[in-house]
Tab-separated table of C-alpha atoms in Angstrom:
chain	number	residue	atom	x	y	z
X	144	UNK	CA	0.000	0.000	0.000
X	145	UNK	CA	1.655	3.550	-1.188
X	146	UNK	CA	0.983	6.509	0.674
X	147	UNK	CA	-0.317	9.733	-0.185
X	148	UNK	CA	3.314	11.228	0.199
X	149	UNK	CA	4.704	8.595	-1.793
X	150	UNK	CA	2.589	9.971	-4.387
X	151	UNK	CA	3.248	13.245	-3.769
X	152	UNK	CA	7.071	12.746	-4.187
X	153	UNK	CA	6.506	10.716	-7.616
X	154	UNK	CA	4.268	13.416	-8.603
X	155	UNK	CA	7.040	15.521	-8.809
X	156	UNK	CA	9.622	13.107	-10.778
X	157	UNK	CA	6.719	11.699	-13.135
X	158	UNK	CA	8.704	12.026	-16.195
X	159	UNK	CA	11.304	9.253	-14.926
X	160	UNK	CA	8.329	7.048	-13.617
X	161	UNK	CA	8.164	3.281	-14.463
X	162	UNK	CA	5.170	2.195	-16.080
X	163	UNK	CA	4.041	0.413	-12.732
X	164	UNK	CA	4.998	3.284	-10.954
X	165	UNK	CA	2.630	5.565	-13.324
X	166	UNK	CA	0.255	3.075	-13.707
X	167	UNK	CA	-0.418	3.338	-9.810
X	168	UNK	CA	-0.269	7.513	-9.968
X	169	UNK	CA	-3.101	7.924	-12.546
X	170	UNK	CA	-4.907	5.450	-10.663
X	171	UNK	CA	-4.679	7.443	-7.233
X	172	UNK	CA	-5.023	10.753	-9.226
X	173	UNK	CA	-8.320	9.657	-9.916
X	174	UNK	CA	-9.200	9.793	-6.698
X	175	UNK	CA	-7.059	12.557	-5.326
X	176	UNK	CA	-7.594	16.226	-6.212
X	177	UNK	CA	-4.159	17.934	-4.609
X	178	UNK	CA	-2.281	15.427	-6.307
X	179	UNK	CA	-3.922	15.773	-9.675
X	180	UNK	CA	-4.091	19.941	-9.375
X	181	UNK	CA	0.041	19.095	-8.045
X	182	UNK	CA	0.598	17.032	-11.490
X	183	UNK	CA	-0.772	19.910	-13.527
X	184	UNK	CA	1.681	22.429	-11.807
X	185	UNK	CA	4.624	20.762	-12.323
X	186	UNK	CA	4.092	19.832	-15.392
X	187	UNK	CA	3.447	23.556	-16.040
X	188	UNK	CA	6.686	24.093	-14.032
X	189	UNK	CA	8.807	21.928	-16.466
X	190	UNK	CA	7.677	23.691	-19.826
X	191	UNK	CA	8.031	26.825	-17.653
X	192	UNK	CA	12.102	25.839	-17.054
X	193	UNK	CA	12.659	24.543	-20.252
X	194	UNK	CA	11.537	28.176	-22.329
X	195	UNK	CA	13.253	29.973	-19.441
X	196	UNK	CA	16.629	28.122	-20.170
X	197	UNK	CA	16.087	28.610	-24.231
X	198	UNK	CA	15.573	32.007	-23.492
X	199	UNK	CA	19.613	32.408	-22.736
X	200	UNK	CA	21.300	32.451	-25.765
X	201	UNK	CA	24.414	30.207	-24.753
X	202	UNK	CA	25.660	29.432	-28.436
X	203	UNK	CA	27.822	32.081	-28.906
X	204	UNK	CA	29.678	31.753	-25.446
X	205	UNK	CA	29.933	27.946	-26.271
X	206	UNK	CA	31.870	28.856	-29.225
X	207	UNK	CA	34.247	31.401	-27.137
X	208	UNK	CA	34.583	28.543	-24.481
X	209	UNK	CA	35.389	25.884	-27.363
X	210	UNK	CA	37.934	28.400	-29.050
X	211	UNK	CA	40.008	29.002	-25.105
X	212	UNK	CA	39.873	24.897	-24.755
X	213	UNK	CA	41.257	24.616	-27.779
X	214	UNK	CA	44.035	27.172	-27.520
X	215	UNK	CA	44.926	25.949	-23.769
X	216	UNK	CA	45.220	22.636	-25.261
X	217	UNK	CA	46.629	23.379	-28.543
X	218	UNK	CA	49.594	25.271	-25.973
X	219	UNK	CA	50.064	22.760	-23.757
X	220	UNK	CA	50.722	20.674	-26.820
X	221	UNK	CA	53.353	23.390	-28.264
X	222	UNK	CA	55.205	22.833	-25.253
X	223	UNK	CA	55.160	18.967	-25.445
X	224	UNK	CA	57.221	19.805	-28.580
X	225	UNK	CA	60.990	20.556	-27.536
X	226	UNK	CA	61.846	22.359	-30.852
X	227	UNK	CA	59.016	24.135	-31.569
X	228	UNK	CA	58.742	25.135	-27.558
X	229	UNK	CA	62.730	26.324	-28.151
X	230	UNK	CA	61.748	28.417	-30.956
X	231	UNK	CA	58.640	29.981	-29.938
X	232	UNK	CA	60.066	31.113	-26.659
X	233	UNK	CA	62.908	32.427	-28.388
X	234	UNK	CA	60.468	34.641	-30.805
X	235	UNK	CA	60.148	37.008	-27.578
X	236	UNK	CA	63.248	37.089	-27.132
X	237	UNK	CA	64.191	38.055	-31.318
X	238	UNK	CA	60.835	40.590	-31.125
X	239	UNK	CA	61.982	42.448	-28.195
X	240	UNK	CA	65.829	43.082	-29.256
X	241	UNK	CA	64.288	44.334	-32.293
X	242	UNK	CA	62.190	47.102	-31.205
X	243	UNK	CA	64.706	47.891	-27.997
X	244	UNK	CA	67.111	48.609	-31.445
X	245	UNK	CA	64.371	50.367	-32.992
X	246	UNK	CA	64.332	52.276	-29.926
X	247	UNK	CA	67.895	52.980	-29.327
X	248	UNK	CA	68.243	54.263	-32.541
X	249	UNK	CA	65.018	56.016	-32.668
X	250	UNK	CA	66.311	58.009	-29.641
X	251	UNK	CA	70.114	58.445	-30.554
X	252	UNK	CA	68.609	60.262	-34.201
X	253	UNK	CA	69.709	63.876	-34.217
X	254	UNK	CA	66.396	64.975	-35.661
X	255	UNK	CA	64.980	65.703	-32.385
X	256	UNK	CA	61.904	64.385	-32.575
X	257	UNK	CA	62.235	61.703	-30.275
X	258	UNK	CA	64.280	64.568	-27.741
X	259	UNK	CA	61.487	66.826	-28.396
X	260	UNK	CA	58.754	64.599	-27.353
X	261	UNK	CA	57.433	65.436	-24.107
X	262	UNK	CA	57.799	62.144	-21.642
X	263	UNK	CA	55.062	61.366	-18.869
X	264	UNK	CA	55.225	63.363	-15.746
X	265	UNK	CA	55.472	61.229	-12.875
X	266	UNK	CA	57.143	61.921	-9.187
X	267	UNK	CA	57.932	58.075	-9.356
X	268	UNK	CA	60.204	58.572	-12.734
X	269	UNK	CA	62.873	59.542	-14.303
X	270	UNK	CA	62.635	62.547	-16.512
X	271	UNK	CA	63.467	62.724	-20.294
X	272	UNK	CA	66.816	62.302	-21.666
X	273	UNK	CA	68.891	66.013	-21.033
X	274	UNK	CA	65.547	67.463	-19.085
X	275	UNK	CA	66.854	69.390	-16.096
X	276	UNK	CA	66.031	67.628	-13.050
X	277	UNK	CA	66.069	64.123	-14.621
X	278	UNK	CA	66.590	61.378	-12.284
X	279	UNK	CA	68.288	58.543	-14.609
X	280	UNK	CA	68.821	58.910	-18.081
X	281	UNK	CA	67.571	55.992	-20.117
X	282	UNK	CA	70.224	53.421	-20.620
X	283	UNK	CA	71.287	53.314	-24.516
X	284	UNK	CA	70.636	49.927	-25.774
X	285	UNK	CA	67.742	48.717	-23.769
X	286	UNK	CA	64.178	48.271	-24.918
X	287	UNK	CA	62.893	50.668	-22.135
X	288	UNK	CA	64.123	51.971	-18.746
X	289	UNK	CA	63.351	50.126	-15.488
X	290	UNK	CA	60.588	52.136	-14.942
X	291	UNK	CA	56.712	51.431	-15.672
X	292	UNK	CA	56.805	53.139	-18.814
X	293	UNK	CA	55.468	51.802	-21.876
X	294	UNK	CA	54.486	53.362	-25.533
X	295	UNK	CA	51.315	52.378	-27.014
X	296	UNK	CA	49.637	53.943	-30.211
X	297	UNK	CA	51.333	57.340	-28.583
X	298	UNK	CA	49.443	56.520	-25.032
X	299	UNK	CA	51.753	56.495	-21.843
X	300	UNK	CA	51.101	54.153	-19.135
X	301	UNK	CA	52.351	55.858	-15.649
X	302	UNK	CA	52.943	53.519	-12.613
X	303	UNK	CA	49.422	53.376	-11.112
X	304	UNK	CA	48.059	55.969	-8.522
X	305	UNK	CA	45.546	53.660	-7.104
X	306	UNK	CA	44.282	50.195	-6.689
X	307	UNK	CA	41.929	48.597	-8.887
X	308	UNK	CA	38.374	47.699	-7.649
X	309	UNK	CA	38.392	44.496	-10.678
X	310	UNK	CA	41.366	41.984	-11.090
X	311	UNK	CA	43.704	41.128	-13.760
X	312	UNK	CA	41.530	37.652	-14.681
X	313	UNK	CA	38.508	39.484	-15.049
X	314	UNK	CA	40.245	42.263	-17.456
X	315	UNK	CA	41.738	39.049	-19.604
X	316	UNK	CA	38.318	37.796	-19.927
X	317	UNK	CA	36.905	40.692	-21.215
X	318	UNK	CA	39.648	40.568	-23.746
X	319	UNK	CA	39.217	37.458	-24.223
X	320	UNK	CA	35.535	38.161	-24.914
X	321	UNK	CA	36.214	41.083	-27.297
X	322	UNK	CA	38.734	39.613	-28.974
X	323	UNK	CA	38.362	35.627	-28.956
X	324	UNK	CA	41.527	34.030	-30.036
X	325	UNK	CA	43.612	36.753	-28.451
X	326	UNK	CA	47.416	35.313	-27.011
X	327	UNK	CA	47.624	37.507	-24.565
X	328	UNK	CA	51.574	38.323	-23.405
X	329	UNK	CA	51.255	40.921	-20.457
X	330	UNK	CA	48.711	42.126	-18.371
X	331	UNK	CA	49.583	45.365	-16.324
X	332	UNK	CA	47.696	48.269	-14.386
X	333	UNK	CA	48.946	51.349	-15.610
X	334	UNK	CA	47.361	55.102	-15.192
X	335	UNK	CA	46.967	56.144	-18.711
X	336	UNK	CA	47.954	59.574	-20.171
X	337	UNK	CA	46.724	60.221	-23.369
X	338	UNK	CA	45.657	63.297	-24.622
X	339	UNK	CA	44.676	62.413	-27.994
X	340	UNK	CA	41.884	60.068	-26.253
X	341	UNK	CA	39.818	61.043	-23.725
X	342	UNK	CA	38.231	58.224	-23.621
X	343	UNK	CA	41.031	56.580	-21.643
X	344	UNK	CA	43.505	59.213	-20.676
X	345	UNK	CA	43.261	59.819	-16.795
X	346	UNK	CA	42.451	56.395	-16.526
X	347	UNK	CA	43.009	53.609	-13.955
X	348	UNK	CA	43.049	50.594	-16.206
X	349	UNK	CA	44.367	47.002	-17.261
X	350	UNK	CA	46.232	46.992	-20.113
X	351	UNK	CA	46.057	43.832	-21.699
X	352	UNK	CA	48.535	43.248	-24.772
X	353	UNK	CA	48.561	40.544	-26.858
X	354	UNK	CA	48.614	39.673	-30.382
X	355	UNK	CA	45.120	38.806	-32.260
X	356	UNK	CA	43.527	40.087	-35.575
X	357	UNK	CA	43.403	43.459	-36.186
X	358	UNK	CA	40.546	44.911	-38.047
X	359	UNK	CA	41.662	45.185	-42.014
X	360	UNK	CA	45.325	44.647	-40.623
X	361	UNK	CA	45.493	41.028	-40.503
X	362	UNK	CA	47.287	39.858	-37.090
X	363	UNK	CA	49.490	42.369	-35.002
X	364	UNK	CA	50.203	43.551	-31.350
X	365	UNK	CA	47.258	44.972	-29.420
X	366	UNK	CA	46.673	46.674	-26.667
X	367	UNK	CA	43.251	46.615	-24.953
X	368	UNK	CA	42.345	49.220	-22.284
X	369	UNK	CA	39.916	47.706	-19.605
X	370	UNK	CA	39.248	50.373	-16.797
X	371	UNK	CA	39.954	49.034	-13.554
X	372	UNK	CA	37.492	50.544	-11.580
X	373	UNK	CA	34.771	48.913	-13.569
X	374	UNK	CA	35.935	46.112	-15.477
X	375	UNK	CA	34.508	47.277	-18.669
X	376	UNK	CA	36.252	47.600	-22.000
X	377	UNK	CA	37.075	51.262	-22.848
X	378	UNK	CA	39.280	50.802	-26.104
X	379	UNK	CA	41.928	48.658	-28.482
X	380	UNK	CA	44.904	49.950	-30.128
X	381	UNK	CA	47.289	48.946	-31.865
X	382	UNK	CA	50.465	48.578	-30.039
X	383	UNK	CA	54.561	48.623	-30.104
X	384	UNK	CA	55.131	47.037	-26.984
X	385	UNK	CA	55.669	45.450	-24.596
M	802	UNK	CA	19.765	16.713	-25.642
M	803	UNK	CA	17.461	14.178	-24.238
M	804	UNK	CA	17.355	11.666	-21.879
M	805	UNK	CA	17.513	8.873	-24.030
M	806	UNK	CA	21.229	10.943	-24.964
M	807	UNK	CA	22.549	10.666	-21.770
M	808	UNK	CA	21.943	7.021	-21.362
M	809	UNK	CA	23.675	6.472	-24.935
M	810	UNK	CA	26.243	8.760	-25.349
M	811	UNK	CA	27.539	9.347	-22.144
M	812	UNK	CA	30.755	8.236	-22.753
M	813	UNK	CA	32.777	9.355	-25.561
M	814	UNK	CA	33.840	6.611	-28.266
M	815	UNK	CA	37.353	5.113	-26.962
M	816	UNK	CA	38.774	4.991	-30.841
M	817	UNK	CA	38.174	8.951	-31.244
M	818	UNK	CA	41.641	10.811	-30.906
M	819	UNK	CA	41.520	12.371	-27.405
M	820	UNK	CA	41.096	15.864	-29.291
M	821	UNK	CA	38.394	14.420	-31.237
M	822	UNK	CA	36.768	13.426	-27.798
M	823	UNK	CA	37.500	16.490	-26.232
M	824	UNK	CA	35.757	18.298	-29.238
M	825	UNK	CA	32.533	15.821	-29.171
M	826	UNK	CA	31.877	16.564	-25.528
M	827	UNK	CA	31.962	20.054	-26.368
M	828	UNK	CA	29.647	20.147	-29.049
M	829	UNK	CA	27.279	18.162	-27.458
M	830	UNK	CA	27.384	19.386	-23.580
M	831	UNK	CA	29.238	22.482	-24.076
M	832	UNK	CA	25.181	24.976	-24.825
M	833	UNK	CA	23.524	22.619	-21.774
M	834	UNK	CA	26.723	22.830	-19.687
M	835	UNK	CA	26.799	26.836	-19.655
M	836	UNK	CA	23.238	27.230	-19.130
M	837	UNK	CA	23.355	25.407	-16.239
M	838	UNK	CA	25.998	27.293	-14.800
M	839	UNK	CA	25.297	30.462	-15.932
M	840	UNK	CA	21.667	29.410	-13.727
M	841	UNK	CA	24.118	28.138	-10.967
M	842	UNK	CA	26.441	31.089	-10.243
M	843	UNK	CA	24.149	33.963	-11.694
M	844	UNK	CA	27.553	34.969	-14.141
M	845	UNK	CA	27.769	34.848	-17.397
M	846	UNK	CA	31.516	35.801	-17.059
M	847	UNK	CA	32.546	33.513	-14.329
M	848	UNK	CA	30.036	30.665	-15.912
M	849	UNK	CA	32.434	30.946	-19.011
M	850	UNK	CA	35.699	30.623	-17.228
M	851	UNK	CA	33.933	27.421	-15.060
M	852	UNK	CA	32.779	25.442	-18.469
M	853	UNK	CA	36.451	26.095	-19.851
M	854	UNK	CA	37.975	24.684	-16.602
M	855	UNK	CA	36.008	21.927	-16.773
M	856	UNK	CA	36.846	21.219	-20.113
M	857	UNK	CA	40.067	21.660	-19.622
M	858	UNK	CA	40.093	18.952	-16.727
M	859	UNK	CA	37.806	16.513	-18.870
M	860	UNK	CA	41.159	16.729	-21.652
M	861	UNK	CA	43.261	15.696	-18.292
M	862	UNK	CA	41.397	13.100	-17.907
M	863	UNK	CA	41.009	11.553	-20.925
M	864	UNK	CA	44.987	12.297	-21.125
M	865	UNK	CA	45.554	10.022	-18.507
M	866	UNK	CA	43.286	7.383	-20.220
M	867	UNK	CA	40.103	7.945	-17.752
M	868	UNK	CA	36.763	7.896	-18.873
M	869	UNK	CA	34.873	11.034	-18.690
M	870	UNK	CA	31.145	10.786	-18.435
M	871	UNK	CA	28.890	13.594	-18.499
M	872	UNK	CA	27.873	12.596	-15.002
M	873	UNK	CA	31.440	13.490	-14.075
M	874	UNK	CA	31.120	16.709	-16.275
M	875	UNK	CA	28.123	17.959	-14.775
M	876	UNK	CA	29.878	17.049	-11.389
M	877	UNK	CA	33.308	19.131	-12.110
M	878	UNK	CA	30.945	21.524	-13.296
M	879	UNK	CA	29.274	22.300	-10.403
M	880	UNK	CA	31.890	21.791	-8.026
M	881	UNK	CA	34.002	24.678	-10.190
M	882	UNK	CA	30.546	26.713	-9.797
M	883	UNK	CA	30.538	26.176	-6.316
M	884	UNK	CA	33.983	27.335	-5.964
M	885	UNK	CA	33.240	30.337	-7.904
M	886	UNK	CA	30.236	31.598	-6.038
M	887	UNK	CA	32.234	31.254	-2.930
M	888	UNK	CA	35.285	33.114	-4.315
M	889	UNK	CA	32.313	35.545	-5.124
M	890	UNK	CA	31.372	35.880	-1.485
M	891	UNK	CA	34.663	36.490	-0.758
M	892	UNK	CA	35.558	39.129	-2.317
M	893	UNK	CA	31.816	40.620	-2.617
M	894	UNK	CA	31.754	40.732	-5.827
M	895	UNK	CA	28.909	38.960	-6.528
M	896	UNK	CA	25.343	40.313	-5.082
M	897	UNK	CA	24.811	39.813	-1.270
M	898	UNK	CA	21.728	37.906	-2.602
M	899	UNK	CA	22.666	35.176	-4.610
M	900	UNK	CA	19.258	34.956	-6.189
M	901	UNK	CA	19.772	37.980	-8.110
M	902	UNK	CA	20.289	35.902	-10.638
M	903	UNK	CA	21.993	37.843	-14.358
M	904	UNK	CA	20.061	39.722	-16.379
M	905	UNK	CA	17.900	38.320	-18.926
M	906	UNK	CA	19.127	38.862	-22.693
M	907	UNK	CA	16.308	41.455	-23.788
M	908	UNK	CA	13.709	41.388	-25.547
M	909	UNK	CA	12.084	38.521	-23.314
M	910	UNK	CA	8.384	37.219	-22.405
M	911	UNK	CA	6.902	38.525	-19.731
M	912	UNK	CA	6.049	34.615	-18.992
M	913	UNK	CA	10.184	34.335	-19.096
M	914	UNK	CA	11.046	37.348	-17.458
M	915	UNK	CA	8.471	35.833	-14.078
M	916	UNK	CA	10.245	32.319	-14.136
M	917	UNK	CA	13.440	34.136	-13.853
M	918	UNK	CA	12.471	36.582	-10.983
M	919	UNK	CA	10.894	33.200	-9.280
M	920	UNK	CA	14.031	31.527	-9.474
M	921	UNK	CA	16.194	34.563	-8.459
M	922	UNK	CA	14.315	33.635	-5.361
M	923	UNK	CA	15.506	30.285	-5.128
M	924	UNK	CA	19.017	28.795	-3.553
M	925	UNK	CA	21.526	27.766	-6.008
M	926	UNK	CA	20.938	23.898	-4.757
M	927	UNK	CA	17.038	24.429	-5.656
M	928	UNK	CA	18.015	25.626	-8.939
M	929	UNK	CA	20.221	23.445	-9.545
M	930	UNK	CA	18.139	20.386	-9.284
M	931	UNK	CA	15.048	21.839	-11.266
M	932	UNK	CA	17.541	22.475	-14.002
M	933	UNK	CA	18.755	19.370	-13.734
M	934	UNK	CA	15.849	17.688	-13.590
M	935	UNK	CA	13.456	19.532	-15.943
M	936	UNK	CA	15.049	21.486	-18.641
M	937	UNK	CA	18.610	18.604	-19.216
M	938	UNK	CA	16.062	15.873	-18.343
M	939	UNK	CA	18.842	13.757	-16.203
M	940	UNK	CA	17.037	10.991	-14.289
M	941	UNK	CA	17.238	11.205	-10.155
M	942	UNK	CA	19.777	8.519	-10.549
M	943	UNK	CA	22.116	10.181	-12.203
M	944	UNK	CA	21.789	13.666	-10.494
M	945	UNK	CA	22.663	11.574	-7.125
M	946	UNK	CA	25.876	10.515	-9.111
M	947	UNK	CA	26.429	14.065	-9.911
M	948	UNK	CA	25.907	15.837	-6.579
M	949	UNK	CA	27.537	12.974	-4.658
M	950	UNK	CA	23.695	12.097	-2.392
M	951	UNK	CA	22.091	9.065	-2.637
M	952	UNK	CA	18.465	8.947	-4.970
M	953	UNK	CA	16.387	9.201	-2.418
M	954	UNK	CA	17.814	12.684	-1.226
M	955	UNK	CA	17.453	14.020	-4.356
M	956	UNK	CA	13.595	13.110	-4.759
M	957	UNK	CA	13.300	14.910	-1.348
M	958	UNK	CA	15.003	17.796	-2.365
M	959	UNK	CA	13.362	17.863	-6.008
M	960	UNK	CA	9.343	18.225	-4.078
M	961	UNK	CA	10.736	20.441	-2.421
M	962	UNK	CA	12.723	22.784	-5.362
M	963	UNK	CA	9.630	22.561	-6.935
M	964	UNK	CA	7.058	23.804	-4.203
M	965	UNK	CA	9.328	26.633	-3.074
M	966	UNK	CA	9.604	27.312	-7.182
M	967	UNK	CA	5.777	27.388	-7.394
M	968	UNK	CA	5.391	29.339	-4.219
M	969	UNK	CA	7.957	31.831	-5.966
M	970	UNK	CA	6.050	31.489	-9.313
M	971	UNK	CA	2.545	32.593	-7.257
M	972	UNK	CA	1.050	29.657	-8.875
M	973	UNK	CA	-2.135	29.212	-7.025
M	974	UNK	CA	-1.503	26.401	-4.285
């Protein structure tokens, strides 16, 4: 003999019933109102659930997921691969003396230009090259001086004057989400100066670069500004550096 | 996906390349497997990073020459989820409430719209189970294998999901 709660609890699970299991339900639905009114609900309930979950469009974030499985895969199998791992750590390596030369002799020019060019004010760095009160001048032959100093598009990136309310992960996944199949190299929080946009200069943000597709540029370096305070994407530019 | 999926296909075919295998669970889990999280830790964001975690682990696994199931899927799934939501409350990121549940893609039913403010009401174990349960159709067996209780627990807990979700609902009792 089943009890009324018995019912009640299959009531709820009738999709997965047996047939002697649902064979007993209708009979004691015939005879019991709650139950029958409780069958109707949940069966309401599961239509309800099911347009509720279609109603999330989940295909293109399935495709974004696929595309970082298969990169996180595709680099643990790079490095699985002494000779290829050799080489691609040594493109770094090759990249970086080649703009630190492009540098160096970008600076040692006697047009000016590069003298000329105003550098980022900051208390916590050294001055330009031959500016009165400079700290350190820039050692010849390096990519950049030991300070937090990078060029982007023109942008400077000054050592940060605050902390930032979002982390680094959530500032690659935005990235990430902007710019799906991204590699991203560095991540770093920088207050940005940059006159020529407003839209990020003053700015407390992530600085994500990496190399991905460019629009009408095929691949190149990027650099995308995520503000730090609220984790939302402000803009992309093309980038020299890190 | 249906139930009669999940009895069939659970396990991937042994012969596929383990990228092939690793690709196949994707396509077929990967949609179900972000809804449900997405329901489970209220994120879209942090739902994303979960599914590719646990995809990453299932590739581990079948690495090492272990079967992965999506019972085991669903399970690393929501154990990453769990994690998450608790890293959430950590750092307060996430809502005090963790039935504020994310914001519905617009334009939406009103019908839609009142299912998701009823189970914004709900606990993420309540959700969890009438997800489970009604929209990926798993049998009570197999969400016991998933959340580690025995069958019985999770017929228990499924009345009850589903009378706090109608309470929610303001279906007339």
């Amino acid at each position: 003999m089943t009890d009324h709660s018995t019912f009640e609890e299959m009531v709820a699970r009738r999709d997965e019933l047996s047939a002697p299991e649902e064979a007993a339900l209708r009979d004691h639905l015939l005879v019991c109102v709650a139950c029958k009114h409780d069958a109707e609900i949940y069966a309401e309930q599961d239509s309800l659930l099911r347009m509720h979950a279609e109603a999330e469009p989940v295909d293109e974030r399935a495709i974004v997921v696929r595309t970082r499985v298969r990169q996180a895969i595709g680099r643990r199998q790079t490095h699985g691969m002494p000779i290829l791992r050799h080489t691609i750590r040594a493109l770094p390596v090759a990249a970086v003396l080649t703009i630190g030369a492009a540098f160096a002799l970008h600076s040692y020019l006697p047009t000016g230009h590069s003298v000329a060019r105003p550098n980022p004010v900051s208390p916590t760095q050294p001055g330009p090259r031959g500016t009165p009160g400079a700290k350190t001048p820039a050692t010849p032959g390096t990519t950049m001086p030991k300070t937090r100093r990078w060029r982007v598009s023109g942008v400077r990136l000054l050592r940060p004057d605050g902390n930032a309310r979002v982390d680094r992960r959530r500032a690659e996944r935005v990235t990430h989400r902007r710019w799906p199949g991204i590699h991203i190299r560095k991540v770093v929080l920088a207050h940005v100066r940059a006159p020529n946009m407003p839209a990020v200069n003053g700015r407390l943000c992530w600085v994500v670069f990496g190399r991905g597709r460019l629009p009408a540029a095929g691949h190149g370096n990027l650099a995308v500004f995520v503000d730090a305070h609220t984790g939302r994407f402000v803009l992309a530019a093309a980038s020299q550096g890190p | 996906m249906t139930a009669s999926e999940h009895e069939s296909g659970a396990t991937p075919d042994p012969s596929h390349h383990i990228d092939g295998q690793i690709e196949e669970l994707m396509t077929h889990y990967g949609g179900a497997l972000l809804r449900f999280l997405i329901l489970l830790v209220g994120d879209r964001d942090a739902a994303e990073d979960c599914a590719q975690d646990t995809f990453i682990r299932a590739y581990n696994n079948l690495q090492k020459g272990r079967p992965v199931t999506v019972h085991w899927l669903y399970k690393v799934a929501r154990n990453r989820a769990l994690d998450e939501l608790q890293h959430g409350r950590r750092e307060q990121t996430q809502s005090e409430s963790l039935g504020d549940l994310v914001a519905l893609p617009s334009p939406v039913s009103a019908v839609t719209a009142s299912v998701h403010r009823a189970l914004g009401q709900l606990s993420p174990g309540d959700r969890e189970i009438l997800y489970l349960f009604s929209v990926d159709r798993f049998k009570t067996a197999d969400i016991a294998v998933m959340l580690g209780i025995s069958p019985e627990a999770v017929r228990v807990r499924l009345l009850r999901a589903r009378r706090r979700f109608r309470l929610a609902y303001g279906a007339p009792s």
